[in-house]
CSV table of C-alpha atoms in Angstrom, one decimal:
chain,number,residue,atom,x,y,z
Q,246,MET,CA,-6.4,22.1,-16.6
Q,247,LYS,CA,-2.9,21.4,-15.2
Q,248,ALA,CA,-0.7,18.6,-16.6
Q,249,VAL,CA,2.9,17.5,-16.1
Q,250,ARG,CA,5.1,17.8,-19.1
Q,251,TYR,CA,8.6,16.7,-19.9
Q,252,ASP,CA,10.3,17.6,-23.3
Q,253,ARG,CA,14.0,17.8,-22.6
Q,254,PHE,CA,16.5,15.3,-21.2
Q,255,SER,CA,17.6,17.2,-18.1
Q,256,GLY,CA,16.5,15.0,-15.2
Q,257,ILE,CA,14.0,16.3,-12.7
Q,258,ASP,CA,14.7,19.9,-13.7
Q,259,GLY,CA,13.0,19.1,-17.0
Q,260,ILE,CA,9.6,18.4,-15.4
Q,261,TYR,CA,7.2,21.2,-15.4
Q,262,LEU,CA,3.4,22.0,-15.1
Q,263,ALA,CA,1.6,23.3,-18.1
Q,264,ASP,CA,-2.0,24.6,-18.8
Q,265,VAL,CA,-3.5,22.4,-21.4
Q,266,PRO,CA,-7.0,21.8,-22.8
Q,267,GLU,CA,-9.1,19.1,-21.2
Q,268,PRO,CA,-9.0,16.0,-23.3
Q,269,ALA,CA,-12.0,14.6,-25.2
Q,270,ALA,CA,-12.9,10.9,-25.2
Q,271,GLY,CA,-12.1,9.4,-28.6
Q,272,PRO,CA,-13.3,6.1,-29.9
Q,273,GLY,CA,-12.5,3.4,-27.4
Q,274,GLN,CA,-11.5,5.9,-24.7
Q,275,VAL,CA,-12.9,7.3,-21.5
Q,276,VAL,CA,-11.9,10.6,-19.8
Q,277,VAL,CA,-10.9,10.1,-16.2
Q,278,ARG,CA,-10.7,12.8,-13.5
Q,279,VAL,CA,-7.5,11.6,-11.9
Q,280,GLU,CA,-7.5,11.4,-8.1
Q,281,ALA,CA,-4.2,9.6,-7.6
Q,282,GLY,CA,-1.2,8.3,-9.6
Q,283,ALA,CA,1.9,6.5,-8.3
Q,284,LEU,CA,5.4,7.2,-9.5
Q,285,ASN,CA,7.4,4.2,-10.6
Q,286,PRO,CA,11.2,3.7,-10.5
Q,287,GLY,CA,11.1,2.5,-14.1
Q,288,ALA,CA,10.3,6.1,-15.1
Q,289,LEU,CA,13.6,7.5,-13.9
Q,290,PRO,CA,15.8,6.5,-16.9
Q,291,ALA,CA,13.3,8.4,-19.2
Q,292,LEU,CA,14.4,11.6,-17.5
Q,293,HIS,CA,17.9,11.2,-18.7
Q,294,GLY,CA,17.5,10.2,-22.4
Q,295,SER,CA,16.1,6.6,-22.3
Q,296,SER,CA,13.9,5.9,-25.3
Q,297,TYR,CA,11.6,3.8,-23.1
Q,298,THR,CA,8.3,5.4,-22.4
Q,299,PRO,CA,7.2,4.1,-19.0
Q,300,GLY,CA,3.7,3.3,-18.1
Q,301,ARG,CA,2.1,5.4,-15.3
Q,302,ASP,CA,-0.5,4.3,-12.9
Q,303,LEU,CA,-3.7,6.2,-12.2
Q,304,ALA,CA,-7.1,6.0,-10.5
Q,305,GLY,CA,-10.0,8.3,-10.7
Q,306,GLU,CA,-13.6,8.9,-11.9
Q,307,VAL,CA,-15.0,8.5,-15.4
Q,308,VAL,CA,-16.3,11.8,-16.6
Q,309,ALA,CA,-16.8,11.2,-20.3
Q,310,ILE,CA,-17.1,8.1,-22.6
Q,311,GLY,CA,-16.2,7.8,-26.3
Q,312,ALA,CA,-17.8,5.7,-28.9
Q,313,ASP,CA,-17.5,1.9,-28.8
Q,314,VAL,CA,-16.9,1.7,-25.0
Q,315,PRO,CA,-19.0,-0.9,-23.3
Q,316,GLY,CA,-18.9,-1.7,-19.6
Q,317,PHE,CA,-18.3,1.8,-18.2
Q,318,ALA,CA,-20.6,4.7,-17.2
Q,319,VAL,CA,-20.0,8.3,-16.2
Q,320,GLY,CA,-19.3,8.3,-12.4
Q,321,ASP,CA,-17.5,4.9,-12.3
Q,322,ALA,CA,-14.4,4.7,-10.2
Q,323,VAL,CA,-11.6,3.1,-12.2
Q,324,LEU,CA,-7.9,2.3,-12.0
Q,325,GLY,CA,-5.3,1.5,-14.7
Q,326,ARG,CA,-2.4,2.8,-16.5
Q,327,LEU,CA,-1.3,5.0,-19.4
Q,328,GLN,CA,1.9,4.7,-21.4
Q,329,SER,CA,2.4,8.5,-21.4
Q,330,TRP,CA,3.3,11.5,-19.3
Q,331,ASP,CA,-0.4,12.5,-19.7
Q,332,ALA,CA,-1.2,10.3,-16.7
Q,333,HIS,CA,0.2,13.0,-14.5
Q,334,ALA,CA,-2.7,15.4,-15.2
Q,335,GLN,CA,-6.0,16.5,-13.7
Q,336,PHE,CA,-8.0,14.8,-16.6
Q,337,VAL,CA,-6.7,12.2,-19.0
Q,338,ALA,CA,-8.2,10.2,-21.9
Q,339,VAL,CA,-7.4,6.5,-21.4
Q,340,PRO,CA,-8.1,3.5,-23.6
Q,341,ALA,CA,-11.0,1.7,-21.9
Q,342,ASP,CA,-9.1,-1.6,-22.3
Q,343,GLN,CA,-6.5,-0.3,-19.9
Q,344,LEU,CA,-8.9,0.2,-17.0
Q,345,VAL,CA,-10.8,-1.8,-14.5
Q,346,CYS,CA,-13.4,-0.8,-11.9
Q,347,LYS,CA,-12.1,0.2,-8.5
Q,348,PRO,CA,-13.5,-1.8,-5.5
Q,349,HIS,CA,-15.5,0.5,-3.2
Q,350,ASP,CA,-13.3,-0.2,-0.2
Q,351,LEU,CA,-10.0,0.5,-2.0
Q,352,SER,CA,-8.4,3.9,-1.3
Q,353,TRP,CA,-7.6,6.2,-4.2
Q,354,ASP,CA,-3.9,6.1,-3.3
Q,355,VAL,CA,-3.6,2.3,-3.4
Q,356,ALA,CA,-5.8,2.1,-6.5
Q,357,GLY,CA,-3.5,4.5,-8.3
Q,358,SER,CA,-0.5,2.4,-7.3
Q,359,LEU,CA,-1.4,-1.1,-8.5
Q,360,CYS,CA,-0.8,-1.3,-12.2
Q,361,THR,CA,2.9,-1.3,-12.7
Q,362,THR,CA,5.0,-2.2,-9.6
Q,363,PRO,CA,2.6,-4.7,-7.8
Q,364,MET,CA,1.7,-6.2,-11.2
Q,365,ALA,CA,5.4,-6.9,-11.7
Q,366,GLY,CA,5.4,-8.7,-8.3
Q,367,LEU,CA,2.4,-10.7,-9.5
Q,368,GLY,CA,4.1,-11.5,-12.8
Q,369,ALA,CA,7.3,-12.6,-11.1
Q,370,THR,CA,5.4,-14.8,-8.6
Q,371,ARG,CA,3.5,-16.5,-11.4
Q,372,ALA,CA,6.7,-17.1,-13.3
Q,373,VAL,CA,8.2,-19.2,-10.5
Q,374,GLU,CA,5.0,-20.9,-9.5
Q,375,PRO,CA,5.4,-21.1,-5.7
Q,376,ARG,CA,3.8,-24.2,-4.1
Q,377,PRO,CA,2.8,-25.2,-0.6
Q,378,GLY,CA,5.8,-26.1,1.5
Q,379,GLU,CA,8.4,-24.7,-0.9
Q,380,THR,CA,11.0,-22.1,0.1
Q,381,ILE,CA,11.1,-18.9,-2.1
Q,382,VAL,CA,14.0,-16.4,-1.8
Q,383,ILE,CA,13.3,-12.8,-2.9
Q,384,SER,CA,15.9,-10.1,-3.3
Q,385,GLY,CA,14.7,-6.6,-2.5
Q,386,ALA,CA,11.8,-8.1,-0.5
Q,387,SER,CA,11.0,-4.8,1.1
Q,388,GLY,CA,10.7,-3.0,-2.2
Q,389,GLY,CA,7.5,-2.4,-4.2
Q,390,VAL,CA,7.9,-5.5,-6.4
Q,391,GLY,CA,9.5,-7.8,-3.9
Q,392,PHE,CA,7.0,-7.0,-1.1
Q,393,THR,CA,4.0,-7.8,-3.3
Q,394,ALA,CA,5.7,-11.0,-4.6
Q,395,ALA,CA,6.5,-12.0,-1.0
Q,396,GLN,CA,2.9,-11.6,0.1
Q,397,LEU,CA,1.6,-13.5,-2.9
Q,398,ALA,CA,4.0,-16.4,-2.5
Q,399,LEU,CA,2.9,-16.7,1.1
Q,400,ARG,CA,-0.7,-16.8,0.0
Q,401,ALA,CA,0.3,-19.7,-2.3
Q,402,GLY,CA,1.5,-21.6,0.8
Q,403,ALA,CA,5.3,-21.1,0.3
Q,404,ARG,CA,7.8,-20.1,2.9
Q,405,VAL,CA,9.4,-16.8,1.9
Q,406,ILE,CA,13.0,-15.7,2.8
Q,407,GLY,CA,13.3,-12.0,2.0
Q,408,LEU,CA,16.7,-10.3,1.5
Q,409,ALA,CA,16.5,-6.7,2.8
Q,410,GLY,CA,18.2,-4.2,5.1
Q,411,ASP,CA,17.9,-4.4,8.8
Q,412,ALA,CA,15.5,-1.4,9.0
Q,413,HIS,CA,12.8,-3.4,7.2
Q,414,PHE,CA,13.1,-6.7,9.2
Q,415,ASP,CA,10.1,-5.8,11.5
Q,416,LEU,CA,7.9,-5.0,8.5
Q,417,LEU,CA,8.7,-8.3,6.8
Q,418,ARG,CA,8.3,-10.4,9.9
Q,419,HIS,CA,4.9,-8.7,10.5
Q,420,HIS,CA,3.7,-10.0,7.2
Q,421,GLY,CA,5.2,-13.5,7.6
Q,422,VAL,CA,8.4,-13.1,5.6
Q,423,GLU,CA,11.6,-14.4,7.2
Q,424,PRO,CA,14.2,-11.6,6.7
Q,425,VAL,CA,17.9,-12.1,5.8
Q,426,ARG,CA,20.3,-9.2,5.6
Q,427,TYR,CA,21.4,-8.5,2.1
Q,428,GLY,CA,25.1,-7.8,1.2
Q,429,ASP,CA,28.4,-9.7,1.7
Q,430,GLY,CA,27.8,-13.1,3.2
Q,431,GLU,CA,24.2,-13.3,2.2
Q,432,GLN,CA,24.5,-16.8,0.6
Q,433,GLU,CA,25.8,-18.2,3.9
Q,434,ARG,CA,23.0,-16.4,5.8
Q,435,ILE,CA,20.4,-17.9,3.5
Q,436,LEU,CA,21.8,-21.4,3.9
Q,437,ALA,CA,21.8,-20.9,7.6
Q,438,ALA,CA,18.1,-20.2,7.4
Q,439,THR,CA,17.1,-23.0,5.0
Q,440,ASP,CA,18.5,-26.2,3.6
Q,441,ARG,CA,17.1,-25.5,0.2
Q,442,ALA,CA,15.7,-22.8,-2.1
Q,443,ASP,CA,13.1,-24.0,-4.5
Q,444,ALA,CA,12.6,-20.7,-6.4
Q,445,PHE,CA,14.2,-17.2,-6.5
Q,446,ILE,CA,12.7,-13.8,-7.5
Q,447,ASP,CA,15.2,-11.1,-8.2
Q,448,THR,CA,14.0,-7.5,-8.0
Q,449,VAL,CA,17.4,-5.8,-7.7
Q,450,GLY,CA,19.9,-7.1,-10.3
Q,451,GLY,CA,23.6,-6.9,-9.8
Q,452,GLY,CA,24.5,-10.5,-9.4
Q,453,TYR,CA,21.4,-12.1,-7.8
Q,454,LEU,CA,20.9,-14.4,-10.7
Q,455,ASP,CA,24.3,-15.9,-9.9
Q,456,LEU,CA,23.3,-16.2,-6.3
Q,457,ALA,CA,20.1,-18.1,-7.3
Q,458,ILE,CA,22.1,-20.5,-9.4
Q,459,ASP,CA,24.7,-21.0,-6.7
Q,460,LEU,CA,21.8,-21.9,-4.3
Q,461,GLY,CA,20.9,-24.7,-6.7
Q,462,VAL,CA,17.6,-23.2,-7.9
Q,463,PRO,CA,16.5,-24.6,-11.2
Q,464,ALA,CA,16.7,-22.1,-14.1
Q,465,ASP,CA,13.0,-22.4,-14.8
Q,466,ARG,CA,12.2,-21.4,-11.2
Q,467,ILE,CA,14.3,-18.2,-11.3
Q,468,ASP,CA,12.8,-14.9,-12.4
Q,469,THR,CA,14.2,-11.3,-12.6
Q,470,VAL,CA,12.2,-8.2,-13.2
Q,471,VAL,CA,15.3,-6.0,-13.8
Q,472,ASP,CA,18.3,-8.0,-15.2
Q,473,TYR,CA,17.1,-8.8,-18.7
Q,474,ARG,CA,20.5,-9.3,-20.2
Q,475,GLY,CA,21.5,-11.6,-17.4
Q,476,ALA,CA,18.3,-13.6,-17.8
Q,477,LYS,CA,19.0,-14.2,-21.5
Q,478,GLU,CA,22.6,-15.2,-20.8
Q,479,LYS,CA,21.8,-17.6,-18.0
Q,480,GLY,CA,18.5,-19.0,-19.4
Q,481,VAL,CA,16.3,-17.9,-16.6
Q,482,LYS,CA,13.0,-16.0,-16.8
Q,483,SER,CA,12.4,-12.3,-17.0
Q,484,LEU,CA,8.7,-11.9,-16.5
Q,485,GLY,CA,7.0,-9.0,-14.8
Q,486,THR,CA,4.2,-6.4,-15.3
Q,487,THR,CA,3.2,-7.3,-18.8
Q,488,ASP,CA,3.2,-11.0,-18.0
Q,489,ALA,CA,1.0,-10.9,-14.9
Q,490,GLY,CA,-2.3,-11.6,-16.7
Q,491,GLY,CA,-3.6,-8.3,-17.9
Q,492,LEU,CA,-6.8,-6.7,-16.7
Q,493,PRO,CA,-8.2,-9.8,-14.9
Q,494,ALA,CA,-5.0,-9.9,-12.9
Q,495,LEU,CA,-5.2,-6.2,-12.1
Q,496,ALA,CA,-8.7,-6.7,-10.9
Q,497,GLU,CA,-7.6,-9.6,-8.7
Q,498,LEU,CA,-4.9,-7.4,-7.1
Q,499,ALA,CA,-7.4,-4.7,-6.5
Q,500,THR,CA,-9.7,-7.1,-4.8
Q,501,LEU,CA,-6.9,-8.5,-2.6
Q,502,ALA,CA,-5.9,-4.9,-1.6
Q,503,ALA,CA,-9.4,-3.8,-0.9
Q,504,THR,CA,-10.1,-6.8,1.4
Q,505,GLY,CA,-6.8,-6.3,3.3
Q,506,ASP,CA,-5.2,-9.5,1.9
Q,507,LEU,CA,-2.5,-7.6,0.1
Q,508,HIS,CA,-0.8,-4.6,1.8
Q,509,ILE,CA,0.4,-1.8,-0.5
Q,510,PRO,CA,2.2,0.7,1.7
Q,511,ILE,CA,1.9,4.4,0.8
Q,512,ALA,CA,5.1,6.3,1.7
Q,513,ALA,CA,4.1,9.8,0.8
Q,514,THR,CA,1.6,11.9,-1.3
Q,515,TYR,CA,2.3,15.1,-3.2
Q,516,PRO,CA,0.1,17.7,-4.9
Q,517,LEU,CA,0.6,18.0,-8.6
Q,518,THR,CA,2.5,21.3,-8.1
Q,519,ALA,CA,5.2,19.4,-6.1
Q,520,VAL,CA,5.8,16.8,-8.9
Q,521,ARG,CA,9.5,17.6,-8.9
Q,522,ASP,CA,9.7,16.9,-5.1
Q,523,ALA,CA,7.9,13.7,-5.7
Q,524,TYR,CA,10.3,12.5,-8.3
Q,525,GLN,CA,13.2,13.6,-6.1
Q,526,ALA,CA,11.8,11.4,-3.3
Q,527,LEU,CA,11.5,8.5,-5.8
Q,528,THR,CA,15.2,9.1,-6.8
Q,529,ASP,CA,16.4,9.2,-3.3
Q,530,ARG,CA,14.8,5.9,-2.4
Q,531,LYS,CA,14.7,6.7,1.3
Q,532,THR,CA,11.1,5.7,1.9
Q,533,HIS,CA,9.3,2.4,2.0
Q,534,GLY,CA,6.1,2.4,-0.1
Q,535,ARG,CA,4.6,4.1,-3.0
Q,536,ILE,CA,5.0,7.8,-3.8
Q,537,VAL,CA,1.7,9.2,-5.1
Q,538,LEU,CA,0.6,12.3,-6.9
Q,539,HIS,CA,-2.8,14.0,-6.2
Q,540,PRO,CA,-3.5,15.8,-9.5
Q,541,GLN,CA,-6.6,17.6,-8.1
Q,542,ASP,CA,-4.5,19.1,-5.3
Q,543,LEU,CA,-2.8,22.2,-6.6
Q,544,SER,CA,-1.9,23.7,-3.2
Protein backbone atom coordinates (compact mmCIF):
# COMPACT_ATOMS: atom_id res chain seq x y z
CA MET A 1 0.00 0.00 0.00
CA LYS A 2 0.97 3.66 -0.29
CA ALA A 3 1.64 5.81 2.76
CA VAL A 4 2.98 9.31 3.34
CA ARG A 5 6.30 9.49 5.14
CA TYR A 6 8.37 12.31 6.60
CA ASP A 7 11.80 11.67 8.12
CA ARG A 8 13.82 14.87 7.69
CA PHE A 9 13.16 18.46 8.67
CA SER A 10 13.09 20.07 5.25
CA GLY A 11 9.58 21.45 5.01
CA ILE A 12 7.19 20.22 2.37
CA ASP A 13 10.09 18.84 0.31
CA GLY A 14 10.60 16.23 3.02
CA ILE A 15 7.20 14.65 2.43
CA TYR A 16 7.15 11.60 0.18
CA LEU A 17 5.11 8.50 -0.66
CA ALA A 18 6.42 5.07 0.21
CA ASP A 19 5.35 1.49 -0.41
CA VAL A 20 4.81 -0.14 2.98
CA PRO A 21 3.14 -3.34 4.21
CA GLU A 22 -0.51 -3.14 5.14
CA PRO A 23 -0.89 -2.90 8.93
CA ALA A 24 -2.29 -5.64 11.12
CA ALA A 25 -4.78 -5.00 13.90
CA GLY A 26 -3.06 -5.34 17.25
CA PRO A 27 -4.86 -5.67 20.59
CA GLY A 28 -7.28 -2.79 21.04
CA GLN A 29 -6.91 -1.70 17.42
CA VAL A 30 -8.88 -1.78 14.21
CA VAL A 31 -7.52 -1.43 10.69
CA VAL A 32 -9.27 1.29 8.70
CA ARG A 33 -9.35 1.66 4.92
CA VAL A 34 -8.96 5.43 4.87
CA GLU A 35 -11.29 7.33 2.55
CA ALA A 36 -10.53 10.89 3.66
CA GLY A 37 -8.23 12.75 6.00
CA ALA A 38 -7.97 16.50 6.55
CA LEU A 39 -4.75 18.44 6.94
CA ASN A 40 -4.50 20.67 10.00
CA PRO A 41 -2.45 23.88 10.36
CA GLY A 42 -0.98 22.56 13.60
CA ALA A 43 0.96 20.01 11.55
CA LEU A 44 3.02 22.65 9.73
CA PRO A 45 5.60 23.33 12.51
CA ALA A 46 6.44 19.62 12.53
CA LEU A 47 7.76 19.99 8.98
CA HIS A 48 10.44 22.36 10.25
CA GLY A 49 11.78 20.66 13.34
CA SER A 50 9.09 20.99 16.00
CA SER A 51 9.11 18.07 18.41
CA TYR A 52 5.31 18.12 18.53
CA THR A 53 3.65 15.22 16.73
CA PRO A 54 0.30 16.53 15.53
CA GLY A 55 -2.86 14.49 15.43
CA ARG A 56 -4.28 13.76 12.02
CA ASP A 57 -7.92 13.28 11.16
CA LEU A 58 -9.24 10.32 9.21
CA ALA A 59 -12.42 8.57 8.17
CA GLY A 60 -12.93 5.23 6.50
CA GLU A 61 -14.18 1.66 6.74
CA VAL A 62 -13.13 -0.95 9.28
CA VAL A 63 -11.50 -3.90 7.50
CA ALA A 64 -9.95 -5.82 10.42
CA ILE A 65 -10.40 -5.94 14.19
CA GLY A 66 -7.85 -6.86 16.85
CA ALA A 67 -8.38 -8.56 20.18
CA ASP A 68 -10.29 -6.79 22.95
CA VAL A 69 -12.21 -4.42 20.66
CA PRO A 70 -15.92 -4.31 21.51
CA GLY A 71 -18.40 -2.17 19.64
CA PHE A 72 -17.00 -2.33 16.10
CA ALA A 73 -17.53 -4.73 13.20
CA VAL A 74 -15.87 -5.18 9.84
CA GLY A 75 -17.62 -2.85 7.41
CA ASP A 76 -18.37 -0.13 9.94
CA ALA A 77 -17.83 3.44 8.76
CA VAL A 78 -15.77 5.32 11.34
CA LEU A 79 -14.01 8.61 11.95
CA GLY A 80 -11.34 9.73 14.37
CA ARG A 81 -7.69 10.62 14.61
CA LEU A 82 -4.19 9.24 14.90
CA GLN A 83 -1.18 10.93 16.49
CA SER A 84 1.09 9.88 13.65
CA TRP A 85 1.99 10.41 10.01
CA ASP A 86 0.48 6.96 9.48
CA ALA A 87 -2.96 8.55 9.15
CA HIS A 88 -1.98 9.67 5.64
CA ALA A 89 -2.09 6.16 4.22
CA GLN A 90 -4.43 3.82 2.38
CA PHE A 91 -4.81 1.59 5.44
CA VAL A 92 -3.99 2.38 9.05
CA ALA A 93 -4.18 0.61 12.40
CA VAL A 94 -5.98 2.88 14.86
CA PRO A 95 -6.68 2.42 18.58
CA ALA A 96 -10.39 1.72 18.77
CA ASP A 97 -10.77 4.25 21.58
CA GLN A 98 -9.90 7.02 19.11
CA LEU A 99 -12.79 6.27 16.77
CA VAL A 100 -16.56 6.77 16.61
CA CYS A 101 -19.07 5.50 14.09
CA LYS A 102 -19.80 7.78 11.14
CA PRO A 103 -23.43 8.86 10.66
CA HIS A 104 -24.80 7.53 7.38
CA ASP A 105 -25.61 10.99 6.00
CA LEU A 106 -22.17 12.45 6.76
CA SER A 107 -19.81 12.71 3.78
CA TRP A 108 -16.39 11.12 3.94
CA ASP A 109 -14.71 14.50 3.48
CA VAL A 110 -16.46 16.12 6.42
CA ALA A 111 -16.10 12.98 8.55
CA GLY A 112 -12.37 13.04 7.92
CA SER A 113 -12.19 16.70 8.97
CA LEU A 114 -13.89 16.79 12.36
CA CYS A 115 -11.46 15.51 14.93
CA THR A 116 -8.88 18.27 15.34
CA THR A 117 -9.95 21.70 14.13
CA PRO A 118 -13.73 21.60 14.73
CA MET A 119 -13.11 19.90 18.07
CA ALA A 120 -10.88 22.85 18.99
CA GLY A 121 -13.82 25.10 18.19
CA LEU A 122 -16.05 23.02 20.44
CA GLY A 123 -13.48 23.04 23.25
CA ALA A 124 -13.11 26.80 23.03
CA THR A 125 -16.87 27.33 23.01
CA ARG A 126 -17.35 25.17 26.06
CA ALA A 127 -14.51 27.02 27.79
CA VAL A 128 -16.32 30.38 27.59
CA GLU A 129 -19.82 28.94 28.18
CA PRO A 130 -21.93 31.18 25.90
CA ARG A 131 -25.42 31.89 27.20
CA PRO A 132 -28.61 33.13 25.57
CA GLY A 133 -28.54 36.86 25.02
CA GLU A 134 -24.80 37.25 25.54
CA THR A 135 -22.37 38.68 23.00
CA ILE A 136 -19.34 36.59 22.05
CA VAL A 137 -16.44 38.00 20.03
CA ILE A 138 -14.33 35.56 17.99
CA SER A 139 -11.05 36.40 16.28
CA GLY A 140 -10.46 34.47 13.06
CA ALA A 141 -14.17 33.74 12.80
CA SER A 142 -13.90 32.53 9.21
CA GLY A 143 -11.15 30.01 10.00
CA GLY A 144 -11.68 26.35 10.81
CA VAL A 145 -11.71 26.74 14.59
CA GLY A 146 -13.44 30.11 14.70
CA PHE A 147 -16.17 29.21 12.22
CA THR A 148 -17.11 26.11 14.21
CA ALA A 149 -17.03 28.06 17.49
CA ALA A 150 -19.22 30.79 15.98
CA GLN A 151 -21.88 28.31 14.89
CA LEU A 152 -21.88 26.55 18.25
CA ALA A 153 -22.13 29.81 20.17
CA LEU A 154 -25.10 30.80 18.01
CA ARG A 155 -26.73 27.44 18.77
CA ALA A 156 -26.32 28.28 22.47
CA GLY A 157 -28.37 31.44 21.91
CA ALA A 158 -25.54 33.97 21.95
CA ARG A 159 -24.94 36.83 19.58
CA VAL A 160 -21.64 36.37 17.74
CA ILE A 161 -19.37 39.11 16.44
CA GLY A 162 -16.76 37.61 14.14
CA LEU A 163 -13.47 39.30 13.28
CA ALA A 164 -12.54 38.46 9.70
CA GLY A 165 -11.47 39.85 6.35
CA ASP A 166 -13.98 41.53 4.06
CA ALA A 167 -13.94 38.57 1.66
CA HIS A 168 -15.62 36.37 4.29
CA PHE A 169 -18.34 38.77 5.42
CA ASP A 170 -21.07 37.23 3.24
CA LEU A 171 -20.27 33.74 4.51
CA LEU A 172 -20.44 34.85 8.13
CA ARG A 173 -23.67 36.78 7.64
CA HIS A 174 -25.23 33.78 5.90
CA HIS A 175 -24.62 31.74 9.05
CA GLY A 176 -25.84 34.40 11.46
CA VAL A 177 -22.49 35.86 12.50
CA GLU A 178 -22.07 39.66 12.55
CA PRO A 179 -18.77 40.37 10.80
CA VAL A 180 -16.32 43.07 11.88
CA ARG A 181 -13.17 43.75 9.86
CA TYR A 182 -10.00 42.71 11.65
CA GLY A 183 -6.87 44.88 11.84
CA ASP A 184 -6.12 48.43 12.96
CA GLY A 185 -9.13 50.04 14.62
CA GLU A 186 -10.92 46.76 15.29
CA GLN A 187 -11.60 47.60 18.94
CA GLU A 188 -13.46 50.73 17.91
CA ARG A 189 -15.39 48.78 15.28
CA ILE A 190 -16.38 46.16 17.85
CA LEU A 191 -17.57 48.83 20.28
CA ALA A 192 -19.55 50.42 17.47
CA ALA A 193 -21.33 47.10 16.96
CA THR A 194 -22.00 46.26 20.61
CA ASP A 195 -22.00 47.96 23.99
CA ARG A 196 -20.49 44.93 25.69
CA ALA A 197 -18.57 41.71 25.08
CA ASP A 198 -19.36 38.90 27.50
CA ALA A 199 -16.84 36.37 26.20
CA PHE A 200 -13.97 36.19 23.72
CA ILE A 201 -12.50 33.29 21.74
CA ASP A 202 -9.08 33.83 20.17
CA THR A 203 -8.09 31.56 17.29
CA VAL A 204 -5.35 33.80 15.89
CA GLY A 205 -2.96 35.01 18.61
CA GLY A 206 -0.81 38.09 18.23
CA GLY A 207 -2.40 40.43 20.77
CA TYR A 208 -6.03 39.33 20.82
CA LEU A 209 -5.90 38.46 24.50
CA ASP A 210 -5.04 42.10 25.21
CA LEU A 211 -7.97 43.16 23.04
CA ALA A 212 -10.31 40.89 24.97
CA ILE A 213 -9.12 42.34 28.28
CA ASP A 214 -9.42 45.90 26.95
CA LEU A 215 -13.02 45.12 25.96
CA GLY A 216 -13.71 44.31 29.61
CA VAL A 217 -14.21 40.57 29.15
CA PRO A 218 -13.64 38.69 32.45
CA ALA A 219 -10.54 36.47 32.40
CA ASP A 220 -12.58 33.31 32.97
CA ARG A 221 -14.62 34.05 29.82
CA ILE A 222 -11.58 34.40 27.55
CA ASP A 223 -10.13 31.40 25.73
CA THR A 224 -7.32 31.04 23.20
CA VAL A 225 -6.47 27.98 21.14
CA VAL A 226 -3.09 29.34 20.01
CA ASP A 227 -1.52 31.79 22.49
CA TYR A 228 -0.63 29.43 25.33
CA ARG A 229 2.13 31.61 26.74
CA GLY A 230 -0.14 34.66 26.74
CA ALA A 231 -2.91 32.68 28.42
CA LYS A 232 -0.58 31.70 31.26
CA GLU A 233 0.71 35.25 31.68
CA LYS A 234 -2.75 36.85 31.67
CA GLY A 235 -4.63 34.17 33.59
CA VAL A 236 -7.08 33.27 30.85
CA LYS A 237 -8.06 29.89 29.45
CA SER A 238 -6.28 27.93 26.72
CA LEU A 239 -8.65 25.05 26.06
CA GLY A 240 -9.20 23.39 22.70
CA THR A 241 -9.26 20.01 20.99
CA THR A 242 -8.28 17.83 23.94
CA ASP A 243 -10.69 19.66 26.25
CA ALA A 244 -13.79 19.37 24.06
CA GLY A 245 -15.15 16.21 25.66
CA GLY A 246 -13.50 13.28 23.88
CA LEU A 247 -15.37 10.72 21.83
CA PRO A 248 -18.88 11.71 23.00
CA ALA A 249 -18.15 15.28 21.86
CA LEU A 250 -16.79 14.05 18.53
CA ALA A 251 -19.93 11.98 18.00
CA GLU A 252 -22.00 15.07 18.83
CA LEU A 253 -20.17 17.12 16.20
CA ALA A 254 -20.61 14.34 13.65
CA THR A 255 -24.36 14.27 14.27
CA LEU A 256 -24.64 18.06 13.96
CA ALA A 257 -22.69 17.99 10.70
CA ALA A 258 -24.74 15.10 9.33
CA THR A 259 -28.03 16.86 10.02
CA GLY A 260 -26.83 20.15 8.52
CA ASP A 261 -26.79 21.96 11.87
CA LEU A 262 -23.02 22.48 11.64
CA HIS A 263 -21.40 23.55 8.40
CA ILE A 264 -17.85 22.29 7.79
CA PRO A 265 -16.69 23.75 4.47
CA ILE A 266 -14.40 21.67 2.26
CA ALA A 267 -12.04 23.90 0.27
CA ALA A 268 -10.20 21.29 -1.80
CA THR A 269 -9.44 17.58 -2.07
CA TYR A 270 -6.22 15.96 -3.27
CA PRO A 271 -5.17 12.43 -4.21
CA LEU A 272 -2.52 10.90 -2.00
CA THR A 273 0.02 11.36 -4.79
CA ALA A 274 -0.47 15.14 -4.52
CA VAL A 275 0.19 15.31 -0.78
CA ARG A 276 2.87 17.98 -1.25
CA ASP A 277 0.43 20.15 -3.19
CA ALA A 278 -2.10 19.71 -0.40
CA TYR A 279 0.39 20.83 2.24
CA GLN A 280 1.40 23.77 0.08
CA ALA A 281 -2.23 24.84 -0.14
CA LEU A 282 -2.46 24.55 3.63
CA THR A 283 0.67 26.68 4.00
CA ASP A 284 -0.59 29.34 1.59
CA ARG A 285 -3.85 29.76 3.53
CA LYS A 286 -5.66 31.15 0.50
CA THR A 287 -8.72 28.94 0.77
CA HIS A 288 -11.65 28.87 3.17
CA GLY A 289 -12.40 25.39 4.45
CA ARG A 290 -10.72 22.09 5.03
CA ILE A 291 -8.08 20.60 2.75
CA VAL A 292 -8.62 16.85 2.48
CA LEU A 293 -6.53 13.96 1.21
CA HIS A 294 -8.14 10.98 -0.56
CA PRO A 295 -5.76 8.08 0.17
CA GLN A 296 -7.51 5.64 -2.15
CA ASP A 297 -7.07 8.04 -5.07
CA LEU A 298 -3.59 7.57 -6.59
CA SER A 299 -4.28 9.35 -9.88
